[in-house]
Amino acid sequence: MMMMFVYRGGSVVAKSLESS
């Protein structure tokens, strides 16, 4: 479950951090 979250949310988190 965690792997899937990181795999799919990884790019989303990276974009969120850059947007900040």
PDB file of N, CA and C in Angstrom:
ATOM      1  N   MET A   1       0.846  -1.201   0.000  1.00  0.00           N
ATOM      2  CA  MET A   1       0.000   0.000   0.000  1.00  0.00           C
ATOM      3  C   MET A   1       0.887   1.259   0.000  1.00  0.00           C
ATOM      4  N   MET A   2       1.904   1.254   0.839  1.00  0.00           N
ATOM      5  CA  MET A   2       2.775   2.436   0.908  1.00  0.00           C
ATOM      6  C   MET A   2       3.500   2.638  -0.425  1.00  0.00           C
ATOM      7  N   MET A   3       3.941   1.538  -0.997  1.00  0.00           N
ATOM      8  CA  MET A   3       4.677   1.646  -2.273  1.00  0.00           C
ATOM      9  C   MET A   3       3.795   2.304  -3.332  1.00  0.00           C
ATOM     10  N   MET A   4       2.547   1.889  -3.382  1.00  0.00           N
ATOM     11  CA  MET A   4       1.629   2.459  -4.374  1.00  0.00           C
ATOM     12  C   MET A   4       1.435   3.950  -4.104  1.00  0.00           C
ATOM     13  N   PHE A   5       1.323   4.298  -2.852  1.00  0.00           N
ATOM     14  CA  PHE A   5       1.114   5.711  -2.484  1.00  0.00           C
ATOM     15  C   PHE A   5       2.313   6.551  -2.918  1.00  0.00           C
ATOM     16  N   VAL A   6       3.492   6.041  -2.679  1.00  0.00           N
ATOM     17  CA  VAL A   6       4.715   6.782  -3.044  1.00  0.00           C
ATOM     18  C   VAL A   6       4.863   6.829  -4.560  1.00  0.00           C
ATOM     19  N   TYR A   7       4.534   5.718  -5.204  1.00  0.00           N
ATOM     20  CA  TYR A   7       4.684   5.638  -6.664  1.00  0.00           C
ATOM     21  C   TYR A   7       3.758   6.634  -7.358  1.00  0.00           C
ATOM     22  N   ARG A   8       2.526   6.723  -6.876  1.00  0.00           N
ATOM     23  CA  ARG A   8       1.540   7.604  -7.526  1.00  0.00           C
ATOM     24  C   ARG A   8       1.583   9.002  -6.913  1.00  0.00           C
ATOM     25  N   GLY A   9       1.903   9.108  -5.646  1.00  0.00           N
ATOM     26  CA  GLY A   9       1.922  10.429  -4.991  1.00  0.00           C
ATOM     27  C   GLY A   9       3.302  11.078  -5.055  1.00  0.00           C
ATOM     28  N   GLY A  10       4.297  10.327  -5.430  1.00  0.00           N
ATOM     29  CA  GLY A  10       5.654  10.883  -5.500  1.00  0.00           C
ATOM     30  C   GLY A  10       5.715  12.121  -6.386  1.00  0.00           C
ATOM     31  N   SER A  11       5.210  11.996  -7.603  1.00  0.00           N
ATOM     32  CA  SER A  11       5.271  13.138  -8.533  1.00  0.00           C
ATOM     33  C   SER A  11       4.386  14.273  -8.026  1.00  0.00           C
ATOM     34  N   VAL A  12       3.277  13.939  -7.403  1.00  0.00           N
ATOM     35  CA  VAL A  12       2.365  14.984  -6.895  1.00  0.00           C
ATOM     36  C   VAL A  12       3.030  15.756  -5.765  1.00  0.00           C
ATOM     37  N   VAL A  13       3.699  15.037  -4.890  1.00  0.00           N
ATOM     38  CA  VAL A  13       4.380  15.686  -3.760  1.00  0.00           C
ATOM     39  C   VAL A  13       5.506  16.580  -4.269  1.00  0.00           C
ATOM     40  N   ALA A  14       6.252  16.082  -5.235  1.00  0.00           N
ATOM     41  CA  ALA A  14       7.372  16.863  -5.789  1.00  0.00           C
ATOM     42  C   ALA A  14       6.843  18.170  -6.379  1.00  0.00           C
ATOM     43  N   LYS A  15       5.729  18.096  -7.079  1.00  0.00           N
ATOM     44  CA  LYS A  15       5.159  19.315  -7.691  1.00  0.00           C
ATOM     45  C   LYS A  15       4.671  20.260  -6.600  1.00  0.00           C
ATOM     46  N   SER A  16       4.092  19.704  -5.572  1.00  0.00           N
ATOM     47  CA  SER A  16       3.570  20.539  -4.470  1.00  0.00           C
ATOM     48  C   SER A  16       4.726  21.278  -3.794  1.00  0.00           C
ATOM     49  N   LEU A  17       5.831  20.575  -3.599  1.00  0.00           N
ATOM     50  CA  LEU A  17       6.990  21.196  -2.936  1.00  0.00           C
ATOM     51  C   LEU A  17       7.554  22.308  -3.820  1.00  0.00           C
ATOM     52  N   GLU A  18       7.628  22.066  -5.109  1.00  0.00           N
ATOM     53  CA  GLU A  18       8.176  23.084  -6.020  1.00  0.00           C
ATOM     54  C   GLU A  18       7.234  24.275  -6.096  1.00  0.00           C
ATOM     55  N   SER A  19       5.951  23.998  -6.052  1.00  0.00           N
ATOM     56  CA  SER A  19       4.955  25.089  -6.128  1.00  0.00           C
ATOM     57  C   SER A  19       5.072  25.976  -4.892  1.00  0.00           C
ATOM     58  N   SER A  20       5.407  25.358  -3.770  1.00  0.00           N
ATOM     59  CA  SER A  20       5.545  26.110  -2.521  1.00  0.00           C
ATOM     60  C   SER A  20       6.735  27.034  -2.660  1.00  0.00           C
TER      61      SER A  20
END
